CSV table of C-alpha atoms in Angstrom, one decimal:
chain,number,residue,atom,x,y,z
A,1,UNK,CA,0.0,0.0,0.0
A,2,UNK,CA,1.3,3.5,-0.9
A,3,UNK,CA,1.5,6.1,1.8
A,4,UNK,CA,-0.8,8.3,-0.5
A,5,UNK,CA,-3.6,5.7,-0.1
A,6,UNK,CA,-3.5,5.5,3.7
A,7,UNK,CA,-6.7,6.9,5.4
A,8,UNK,CA,-4.9,9.3,7.7
A,9,UNK,CA,-7.9,10.5,9.8
A,10,UNK,CA,-6.9,13.1,12.4
A,11,UNK,CA,-3.8,14.2,10.5
A,12,UNK,CA,-5.1,17.5,9.3
A,13,UNK,CA,-6.8,18.3,12.7
A,14,UNK,CA,-3.6,17.4,14.6
A,15,UNK,CA,-1.4,19.5,12.3
A,16,UNK,CA,-3.7,22.5,12.3
A,17,UNK,CA,-4.2,22.3,16.1
A,18,UNK,CA,-0.5,22.1,16.8
A,19,UNK,CA,0.3,25.0,14.4
A,20,UNK,CA,-2.5,27.3,15.8
A,21,UNK,CA,-1.5,26.6,19.4
A,22,UNK,CA,2.1,27.2,18.6
A,23,UNK,CA,1.3,30.6,17.1
A,24,UNK,CA,-0.9,31.5,20.0
A,25,UNK,CA,1.9,30.8,22.4
A,26,UNK,CA,4.1,33.1,20.4
A,27,UNK,CA,1.5,35.9,20.3
A,28,UNK,CA,0.6,35.7,24.0
A,29,UNK,CA,4.2,35.7,25.2
A,30,UNK,CA,3.6,38.9,27.3
A,31,UNK,CA,1.1,36.9,29.4
A,32,UNK,CA,3.2,33.9,30.2
A,33,UNK,CA,6.7,35.1,29.3
A,34,UNK,CA,7.5,35.7,33.0
A,35,UNK,CA,7.5,31.9,33.4
A,36,UNK,CA,8.1,30.5,29.9
A,37,UNK,CA,10.9,32.6,28.4
A,38,UNK,CA,14.2,30.9,27.9
A,39,UNK,CA,17.1,33.2,28.8
A,40,UNK,CA,20.0,33.9,26.4
A,41,UNK,CA,22.8,33.2,29.0
A,42,UNK,CA,24.0,29.7,29.6
A,43,UNK,CA,26.5,27.1,28.4
A,44,UNK,CA,24.2,25.8,25.7
A,45,UNK,CA,22.5,29.0,24.8
A,46,UNK,CA,23.0,30.4,21.3
A,47,UNK,CA,19.9,32.4,20.7
A,48,UNK,CA,20.0,36.2,21.2
A,49,UNK,CA,16.3,36.9,22.0
A,50,UNK,CA,14.4,35.4,25.0
A,51,UNK,CA,12.0,32.9,23.5
A,52,UNK,CA,9.1,30.8,24.9
A,53,UNK,CA,10.2,27.2,25.6
A,54,UNK,CA,6.8,25.6,26.0
A,55,UNK,CA,6.2,24.3,22.5
A,56,UNK,CA,5.5,20.9,24.0
A,57,UNK,CA,2.2,22.1,25.2
A,58,UNK,CA,1.1,22.8,21.6
A,59,UNK,CA,2.2,19.3,20.5
A,60,UNK,CA,0.3,17.6,23.4
A,61,UNK,CA,-2.8,19.6,22.6
A,62,UNK,CA,-2.6,18.6,19.0
A,63,UNK,CA,-2.2,14.9,19.9
A,64,UNK,CA,-5.2,14.9,22.2
A,65,UNK,CA,-7.4,16.6,19.6
A,66,UNK,CA,-6.2,14.4,16.8
A,67,UNK,CA,-7.1,11.4,19.0
A,68,UNK,CA,-10.7,12.4,18.9
A,69,UNK,CA,-10.9,12.1,15.1
A,70,UNK,CA,-9.0,8.8,14.7
A,71,UNK,CA,-10.6,5.5,13.9
A,72,UNK,CA,-11.1,3.1,16.8
A,73,UNK,CA,-8.1,0.9,16.2
A,74,UNK,CA,-5.7,3.9,16.3
A,75,UNK,CA,-7.4,5.3,19.3
A,76,UNK,CA,-6.8,2.1,21.1
A,77,UNK,CA,-3.1,2.4,20.3
A,78,UNK,CA,-2.6,6.1,21.1
A,79,UNK,CA,-4.8,6.6,24.1
A,80,UNK,CA,-2.8,4.5,26.6
A,81,UNK,CA,0.4,6.0,25.2
A,82,UNK,CA,-0.7,9.6,25.7
A,83,UNK,CA,-1.9,8.7,29.3
A,84,UNK,CA,1.5,7.1,30.0
A,85,UNK,CA,3.4,10.0,28.6
A,86,UNK,CA,2.0,12.4,31.1
A,87,UNK,CA,4.7,11.9,33.8
A,88,UNK,CA,7.5,12.6,31.3
A,89,UNK,CA,5.6,15.6,29.8
A,90,UNK,CA,4.6,17.1,33.1
A,91,UNK,CA,8.1,16.9,34.7
A,92,UNK,CA,9.6,18.3,31.5
A,93,UNK,CA,7.1,21.2,31.4
A,94,UNK,CA,7.7,21.9,35.1
A,95,UNK,CA,11.4,22.3,34.3
A,96,UNK,CA,10.5,24.7,31.5
A,97,UNK,CA,8.4,26.9,33.9
A,98,UNK,CA,10.4,26.6,37.1
A,99,UNK,CA,14.0,25.6,36.1
A,100,UNK,CA,14.0,23.6,39.3
A,101,UNK,CA,13.5,20.0,38.3
A,102,UNK,CA,16.7,17.9,38.3
A,103,UNK,CA,17.9,15.7,35.4
A,104,UNK,CA,17.5,12.6,37.6
A,105,UNK,CA,13.9,13.4,38.4
A,106,UNK,CA,13.1,13.9,34.7
A,107,UNK,CA,14.9,10.7,33.7
A,108,UNK,CA,13.0,8.8,36.4
A,109,UNK,CA,9.7,10.3,35.2
A,110,UNK,CA,10.3,9.1,31.6
A,111,UNK,CA,11.2,5.7,32.9
A,112,UNK,CA,8.0,5.7,35.0
A,113,UNK,CA,6.1,6.6,31.8
A,114,UNK,CA,7.5,3.5,30.2
A,115,UNK,CA,6.4,1.3,33.1
A,116,UNK,CA,3.0,2.9,33.1
A,117,UNK,CA,2.7,2.2,29.4
A,118,UNK,CA,3.5,-1.5,29.9
A,119,UNK,CA,0.8,-1.6,32.7
A,120,UNK,CA,-1.8,-0.1,30.3
A,121,UNK,CA,-0.8,-2.1,27.1
A,122,UNK,CA,1.1,-5.2,28.2
A,123,UNK,CA,3.8,-4.3,25.6
A,124,UNK,CA,7.5,-4.9,26.4
A,125,UNK,CA,10.7,-5.3,24.5
A,126,UNK,CA,11.0,-9.1,24.7
A,127,UNK,CA,13.5,-9.9,22.0
A,128,UNK,CA,16.5,-8.1,20.6
A,129,UNK,CA,18.3,-10.7,18.5
A,130,UNK,CA,21.0,-11.2,21.1
A,131,UNK,CA,20.5,-14.7,22.6
A,132,UNK,CA,21.9,-14.0,26.1
A,133,UNK,CA,19.9,-10.9,26.5
A,134,UNK,CA,16.7,-12.5,25.1
A,135,UNK,CA,17.0,-15.3,27.6
A,136,UNK,CA,16.9,-12.7,30.4
A,137,UNK,CA,14.1,-10.7,28.8
A,138,UNK,CA,11.9,-13.8,29.0
A,139,UNK,CA,11.6,-12.9,32.7
A,140,UNK,CA,8.8,-10.3,32.7
A,141,UNK,CA,10.1,-8.1,35.6
A,142,UNK,CA,13.5,-7.7,33.8
A,143,UNK,CA,11.8,-7.1,30.5
A,144,UNK,CA,9.6,-4.3,32.0
A,145,UNK,CA,12.7,-2.6,33.6
A,146,UNK,CA,14.7,-3.0,30.5
A,147,UNK,CA,12.0,-1.5,28.4
A,148,UNK,CA,11.5,1.4,30.8
A,149,UNK,CA,15.2,2.1,30.8
A,150,UNK,CA,15.4,2.0,27.0
A,151,UNK,CA,12.4,4.3,26.7
A,152,UNK,CA,13.8,6.8,29.2
A,153,UNK,CA,17.2,6.7,27.6
A,154,UNK,CA,15.8,7.6,24.1
A,155,UNK,CA,13.6,10.3,25.6
A,156,UNK,CA,16.6,11.9,27.4
A,157,UNK,CA,18.6,11.5,24.1
A,158,UNK,CA,16.1,13.6,22.2
A,159,UNK,CA,16.3,16.3,24.9
A,160,UNK,CA,20.1,16.3,24.6
A,161,UNK,CA,20.0,17.1,20.9
A,162,UNK,CA,17.4,19.9,21.4
A,163,UNK,CA,19.8,22.7,20.9
A,164,UNK,CA,19.0,24.6,17.7
A,165,UNK,CA,15.9,25.5,15.6
A,166,UNK,CA,14.2,22.4,14.2
A,167,UNK,CA,17.0,20.0,15.3
A,168,UNK,CA,15.1,17.8,17.8
A,169,UNK,CA,11.7,18.0,16.1
A,170,UNK,CA,13.1,17.4,12.6
A,171,UNK,CA,15.1,14.4,13.9
A,172,UNK,CA,11.9,13.0,15.5
A,173,UNK,CA,10.0,13.4,12.3
A,174,UNK,CA,12.7,11.5,10.4
A,175,UNK,CA,12.6,8.7,13.1
A,176,UNK,CA,8.8,8.5,13.2
A,177,UNK,CA,8.7,8.6,9.4
A,178,UNK,CA,11.1,5.6,9.2
A,179,UNK,CA,9.0,3.7,11.7
A,180,UNK,CA,5.9,4.4,9.8
A,181,UNK,CA,7.4,3.2,6.5
A,182,UNK,CA,8.7,0.0,8.2
A,183,UNK,CA,5.2,-0.7,9.7
A,184,UNK,CA,3.5,-0.1,6.4
A,185,UNK,CA,5.9,-2.4,4.5
A,186,UNK,CA,5.2,-5.2,7.0
A,187,UNK,CA,1.5,-4.7,6.8
A,188,UNK,CA,0.9,-3.0,10.2
A,189,UNK,CA,-1.3,-0.2,8.7
A,190,UNK,CA,-2.7,1.1,12.0
A,191,UNK,CA,0.8,1.6,13.5
A,192,UNK,CA,1.9,3.3,10.3
A,193,UNK,CA,-1.0,5.7,10.4
A,194,UNK,CA,-0.3,6.5,14.0
A,195,UNK,CA,3.3,7.3,13.2
A,196,UNK,CA,2.4,9.6,10.3
A,197,UNK,CA,-0.3,11.4,12.4
A,198,UNK,CA,2.3,12.2,15.1
A,199,UNK,CA,4.7,13.4,12.4
A,200,UNK,CA,2.0,15.8,11.2
A,201,UNK,CA,1.3,17.1,14.8
A,202,UNK,CA,5.1,17.6,15.2
A,203,UNK,CA,5.3,19.4,11.9
A,204,UNK,CA,2.7,22.0,13.1
A,205,UNK,CA,5.2,23.0,15.8
A,206,UNK,CA,8.1,22.6,13.4
A,207,UNK,CA,6.8,25.4,11.1
A,208,UNK,CA,6.9,27.9,14.0
A,209,UNK,CA,10.2,26.7,15.4
A,210,UNK,CA,12.2,26.4,12.1
A,211,UNK,CA,13.9,28.4,10.8
A,212,UNK,CA,13.4,31.6,12.9
A,213,UNK,CA,13.0,29.9,16.3
A,214,UNK,CA,9.9,31.8,17.5
A,215,UNK,CA,9.0,29.0,19.9
A,216,UNK,CA,11.2,26.4,21.5
A,217,UNK,CA,10.3,22.7,22.1
A,218,UNK,CA,11.4,22.8,25.7
A,219,UNK,CA,12.0,19.9,28.0
A,220,UNK,CA,8.3,19.0,28.1
A,221,UNK,CA,8.2,18.7,24.3
A,222,UNK,CA,11.5,17.0,24.0
A,223,UNK,CA,10.6,14.3,26.6
A,224,UNK,CA,7.2,13.9,25.1
A,225,UNK,CA,8.5,13.4,21.5
A,226,UNK,CA,11.3,11.2,22.7
A,227,UNK,CA,8.9,9.0,24.7
A,228,UNK,CA,6.6,8.7,21.7
A,229,UNK,CA,9.5,7.8,19.4
A,230,UNK,CA,10.8,5.2,21.8
A,231,UNK,CA,7.5,3.6,22.6
A,232,UNK,CA,6.4,3.3,19.0
A,233,UNK,CA,9.7,1.6,18.4
A,234,UNK,CA,8.9,-0.9,21.1
A,235,UNK,CA,5.4,-1.4,19.7
A,236,UNK,CA,6.8,-2.0,16.2
A,237,UNK,CA,9.0,-4.8,17.3
A,238,UNK,CA,6.4,-6.3,19.7
A,239,UNK,CA,3.6,-6.3,17.1
A,240,UNK,CA,5.8,-7.5,14.2
A,241,UNK,CA,8.3,-10.2,15.3
A,242,UNK,CA,9.7,-10.2,11.8
A,243,UNK,CA,11.2,-6.8,12.3
A,244,UNK,CA,14.6,-6.8,13.9
A,245,UNK,CA,15.0,-4.7,17.1
A,246,UNK,CA,18.0,-3.1,15.4
A,247,UNK,CA,15.7,-1.4,12.8
A,248,UNK,CA,14.0,1.0,15.3
A,249,UNK,CA,17.4,1.5,16.9
A,250,UNK,CA,18.7,2.8,13.6
A,251,UNK,CA,15.6,5.0,13.3
A,252,UNK,CA,16.6,6.6,16.6
A,253,UNK,CA,20.3,6.4,15.9
A,254,UNK,CA,21.4,10.0,15.9
A,255,UNK,CA,20.2,11.0,19.3
A,256,UNK,CA,21.4,7.7,20.7
A,257,UNK,CA,24.8,8.2,19.2
A,258,UNK,CA,25.0,11.7,20.6
A,259,UNK,CA,24.1,10.5,24.1
A,260,UNK,CA,26.4,7.6,24.2
A,261,UNK,CA,29.4,9.6,23.0
A,262,UNK,CA,28.5,12.5,25.3
A,263,UNK,CA,28.4,10.2,28.4
A,264,UNK,CA,31.7,8.6,27.4
A,265,UNK,CA,33.3,12.0,26.8
A,266,UNK,CA,32.2,13.4,30.1
A,267,UNK,CA,33.2,10.3,32.0
A,268,UNK,CA,36.7,10.4,30.4
A,269,UNK,CA,37.0,14.0,31.6
A,270,UNK,CA,35.8,12.9,35.1
A,271,UNK,CA,32.8,15.0,34.9
A,272,UNK,CA,29.2,14.2,35.8
A,273,UNK,CA,27.4,12.7,32.8
A,274,UNK,CA,24.4,15.1,33.4
A,275,UNK,CA,26.5,18.3,33.6
A,276,UNK,CA,25.7,20.4,30.5
A,277,UNK,CA,28.4,21.6,28.1
A,278,UNK,CA,28.7,23.0,24.6
A,279,UNK,CA,30.8,20.2,23.1
A,280,UNK,CA,27.9,18.5,21.4
A,281,UNK,CA,28.3,17.9,17.6
A,282,UNK,CA,25.6,20.5,16.9
A,283,UNK,CA,27.3,23.1,19.1
A,284,UNK,CA,30.6,22.6,17.2
A,285,UNK,CA,28.8,22.8,13.9
A,286,UNK,CA,27.5,26.2,14.9
A,287,UNK,CA,30.8,27.6,16.1
A,288,UNK,CA,33.0,26.1,13.5
A,289,UNK,CA,30.9,26.1,10.3
A,290,UNK,CA,27.8,28.2,10.3
A,291,UNK,CA,29.2,31.1,12.4
A,292,UNK,CA,32.2,31.2,10.0
A,293,UNK,CA,30.7,30.8,6.5
A,294,UNK,CA,27.2,32.1,7.2
A,295,UNK,CA,28.0,35.0,9.5
A,296,UNK,CA,26.2,37.5,7.2
A,297,UNK,CA,22.9,35.8,8.0
A,298,UNK,CA,20.8,36.8,11.0
A,299,UNK,CA,21.5,34.9,14.1
A,300,UNK,CA,18.3,32.8,14.0
A,301,UNK,CA,19.0,31.7,10.5
A,302,UNK,CA,22.6,30.8,11.4
A,303,UNK,CA,21.3,28.7,14.3
A,304,UNK,CA,18.8,27.0,11.9
A,305,UNK,CA,21.5,26.1,9.4
A,306,UNK,CA,23.0,23.7,12.0
A,307,UNK,CA,20.0,21.4,11.8
A,308,UNK,CA,20.3,20.1,8.2
A,309,UNK,CA,23.8,18.8,9.1
A,310,UNK,CA,22.5,16.7,11.9
A,311,UNK,CA,19.4,15.6,9.9
A,312,UNK,CA,21.7,14.1,7.3
A,313,UNK,CA,23.4,12.1,10.0
A,314,UNK,CA,20.0,10.9,11.3
A,315,UNK,CA,18.8,10.1,7.7
A,316,UNK,CA,21.5,7.7,6.8
A,317,UNK,CA,20.7,5.0,9.4
A,318,UNK,CA,17.0,5.6,9.1
A,319,UNK,CA,17.1,4.8,5.4
A,320,UNK,CA,19.1,1.6,6.2
A,321,UNK,CA,16.3,0.6,8.7
A,322,UNK,CA,13.6,1.2,6.1
A,323,UNK,CA,15.3,-0.8,3.4
A,324,UNK,CA,16.4,-3.8,5.6
A,325,UNK,CA,14.1,-4.0,8.6
A,326,UNK,CA,14.3,-7.8,8.8
A,327,UNK,CA,18.0,-8.3,8.2
A,328,UNK,CA,19.8,-8.1,11.6
A,329,UNK,CA,23.3,-8.7,10.1
A,330,UNK,CA,22.9,-5.8,7.7
A,331,UNK,CA,21.4,-3.6,10.4
A,332,UNK,CA,24.3,-4.3,12.9
A,333,UNK,CA,26.8,-3.4,10.2
A,334,UNK,CA,24.8,-0.3,9.4
A,335,UNK,CA,24.8,0.7,13.0
A,336,UNK,CA,28.5,0.4,13.3
A,337,UNK,CA,29.1,2.3,10.0
A,338,UNK,CA,26.6,5.0,11.1
A,339,UNK,CA,28.4,5.5,14.4
A,340,UNK,CA,31.7,5.7,12.6
A,341,UNK,CA,30.2,8.3,10.4
A,342,UNK,CA,29.1,10.3,13.4
A,343,UNK,CA,32.6,10.0,14.9
A,344,UNK,CA,34.3,11.1,11.7
A,345,UNK,CA,31.9,14.1,11.4
A,346,UNK,CA,32.6,15.0,15.0
A,347,UNK,CA,36.4,14.8,14.4
A,348,UNK,CA,36.2,16.9,11.3
A,349,UNK,CA,34.1,19.6,12.9
A,350,UNK,CA,36.3,19.7,16.0
A,351,UNK,CA,39.3,20.1,13.8
A,352,UNK,CA,37.6,23.0,11.9
A,353,UNK,CA,36.8,24.6,15.3
A,354,UNK,CA,40.5,24.5,16.3
A,355,UNK,CA,41.5,25.9,12.9
A,356,UNK,CA,39.0,28.8,13.2
A,357,UNK,CA,40.0,29.6,16.7
A,358,UNK,CA,43.7,29.9,15.7
A,359,UNK,CA,42.7,32.2,12.8
A,360,UNK,CA,40.5,34.3,15.0
A,361,UNK,CA,43.1,35.1,17.6
A,362,UNK,CA,44.8,38.5,17.2
A,363,UNK,CA,48.3,38.4,15.6
A,364,UNK,CA,51.0,37.8,18.0
A,365,UNK,CA,48.8,35.9,20.4
A,366,UNK,CA,49.2,32.2,20.7
A,367,UNK,CA,46.4,29.8,21.7
A,368,UNK,CA,46.9,28.7,25.3
A,369,UNK,CA,47.8,25.1,25.9
A,370,UNK,CA,45.0,22.8,27.1
A,371,UNK,CA,44.7,23.1,30.9
A,372,UNK,CA,44.4,20.2,33.2
A,373,UNK,CA,41.1,21.6,34.6
A,374,UNK,CA,38.0,22.6,32.7
A,375,UNK,CA,38.0,26.2,31.6
A,376,UNK,CA,34.7,27.6,30.4
A,377,UNK,CA,35.2,31.0,28.8
A,378,UNK,CA,32.1,32.8,27.6
A,379,UNK,CA,31.4,35.8,25.4
A,380,UNK,CA,30.5,37.8,28.5
A,381,UNK,CA,33.9,37.0,30.0
A,382,UNK,CA,36.0,38.2,27.1
A,383,UNK,CA,38.2,40.5,29.2
A,384,UNK,CA,39.0,37.5,31.5
A,385,UNK,CA,39.9,35.4,28.4
A,386,UNK,CA,42.1,38.3,27.1
A,387,UNK,CA,43.9,38.4,30.5
A,388,UNK,CA,44.5,34.7,30.5
A,389,UNK,CA,46.0,34.5,27.0
A,390,UNK,CA,48.0,37.7,27.0
A,391,UNK,CA,51.7,36.9,27.4
A,392,UNK,CA,53.9,39.2,29.7
A,393,UNK,CA,54.8,42.4,28.0
A,394,UNK,CA,51.9,42.4,25.5
A,395,UNK,CA,50.5,45.8,24.8
A,396,UNK,CA,47.1,46.7,26.2
A,397,UNK,CA,45.5,47.4,22.8
A,398,UNK,CA,45.5,43.7,22.1
A,399,UNK,CA,43.1,43.2,25.0
A,400,UNK,CA,41.0,46.0,23.8
A,401,UNK,CA,40.7,44.2,20.5
A,402,UNK,CA,39.3,41.1,22.1
A,403,UNK,CA,37.0,43.2,24.3
A,404,UNK,CA,35.7,45.0,21.2
A,405,UNK,CA,35.2,41.7,19.5
A,406,UNK,CA,32.9,40.4,22.3
A,407,UNK,CA,31.0,43.7,22.3
A,408,UNK,CA,30.2,43.3,18.6
A,409,UNK,CA,29.2,39.6,18.9
A,410,UNK,CA,25.5,40.2,18.6
A,411,UNK,CA,26.0,41.8,15.2
A,412,UNK,CA,28.1,38.9,13.9
A,413,UNK,CA,31.1,41.2,13.3
A,414,UNK,CA,33.7,39.3,15.2
A,415,UNK,CA,35.0,35.9,14.3
A,416,UNK,CA,35.4,35.2,18.0
A,417,UNK,CA,31.7,35.8,18.8
A,418,UNK,CA,30.7,32.2,18.7
A,419,UNK,CA,33.8,30.3,19.5
A,420,UNK,CA,34.2,32.0,22.9
A,421,UNK,CA,31.1,30.2,24.2
A,422,UNK,CA,33.2,27.4,25.5
A,423,UNK,CA,36.5,25.9,24.5
A,424,UNK,CA,36.2,22.3,23.1
A,425,UNK,CA,40.0,22.1,23.2
A,426,UNK,CA,39.6,20.9,26.8
A,427,UNK,CA,36.9,18.4,26.0
A,428,UNK,CA,39.1,15.3,26.2
A,429,UNK,CA,41.5,16.6,28.9
A,430,UNK,CA,41.2,14.5,32.0
A,431,UNK,CA,41.3,16.1,35.4
A,432,UNK,CA,44.0,15.3,37.8
A,433,UNK,CA,42.8,13.5,40.8
C-alpha cells in the first residue's frame, strides 16, 4: 500500500491544532513570558532573544485533539500511550516553567512513563536478537525494567540534541517517518497511520520553530516526543516479530549516538554525565561552520542552518532501517558504520573549530595550551579570556581588540563571537585526581 492511499484520519486536525496553538503561544508571550521565556545566557544558549520554551504544550494539545478524530483501532493504540506520557511531559514542562527539576527526576519520570505504558498495554521489548539478553528478557520483571530504561534513555537523548531551531523536532520526524514506513511495509497499517499522524502534529510546531525559532520545544516537548518515538519503536518490534530490534534503533540512531558519545566523553573527563556543556556535535557545527561561513545571515538563521547537518546524520541510518528491517546482520553493520560516520563528522568539525580559533586570535597571540582543569570562557567573560591568554609584555591594545570583538558579537562582526562560548579544546583533557 502506498502512503498516499492511507486513510490518515486526524492528520489535518492534529497538524492544524499544533500549528495554531504554537502561534498562540508566540503571540501571547507577554502573558506567560514571565515563566516561559528561555534566557540567552548559559553554556548551551546560542539564541540572542528570550524565547518561549513551552512548545511541547502545543504538541500535546494537537495529539489529544487528533485522537478524537482517529478510527477506533488507532485510538486504542494512542490513548494509553498519551496517558502514560503524562509523567514525562509534566516533569519536563515543570522544568520549562520553574528551572528547578533535576535531570535525575526527569529521567525517572520518563522511565516511569515506560512502566505505566507497559501496565496499560502489556507491551514490552521481549526480543533483541541477542541470545543471552533475550534469555533474560523472557523474565517479565526484567523485560519491563529494560523497556522502561530504554524508553527513558531515548527520551533523554532527544532532549540532549534539542539545541537549535528544528533540530530535535526534525530528527523525531525522520525517526517516526522511518518507523511508519517500516510498519507499512510489513502490513501494520494502524501503527503506520499513527506514526504519520504524530509526524503531522510535530510538523505543526516545526513550522513555527524552524527556521526563525519563534518557539522552542522545551524539555516538556523533547521528553514527550522522545517518549513517543521510543514507545512506537517498542510497539513496532512487539507487534511485528519479523522486524529486527536493530531497525527501530537505527531509526533513533542520531540522538542515541550523541548521548552515548557525550556520556563517554564526560566520564573520560571525570565530569558528571548530566553536567551540561557545549561540546555536542551540533554546538561545534554552529561555532566552526555556520558562524564562519554564514555570518552575514541573521543569528536565528545561522542557528537554523545547524539542523540540516544533523538531519543528514540521522537520515542515513533511518534509510538503512527502512530498506532492511528484517536483516539483523545488515542492520548491525549499518549501526557500526553510522556510528563511525558520526565520529568522523565530530572529528572533522572539531578540527575545523580549532583551525577557526587559531585564525580568530589576534596576531602575536598564541592559543593557550589545554589546561588540566576545565576552563569555560564565555562571550561575557572576554576580558578575562584576554587576560588569560595575554603573554607578559603584551601591549594593552590587544586586550581592547578582544573586548571590542565580544561587544560586537551580537551583530556577527567578530569571528570570536561564537567560539568564545566554550573551549572544546579541553573536551578530552582528563582532570588530575
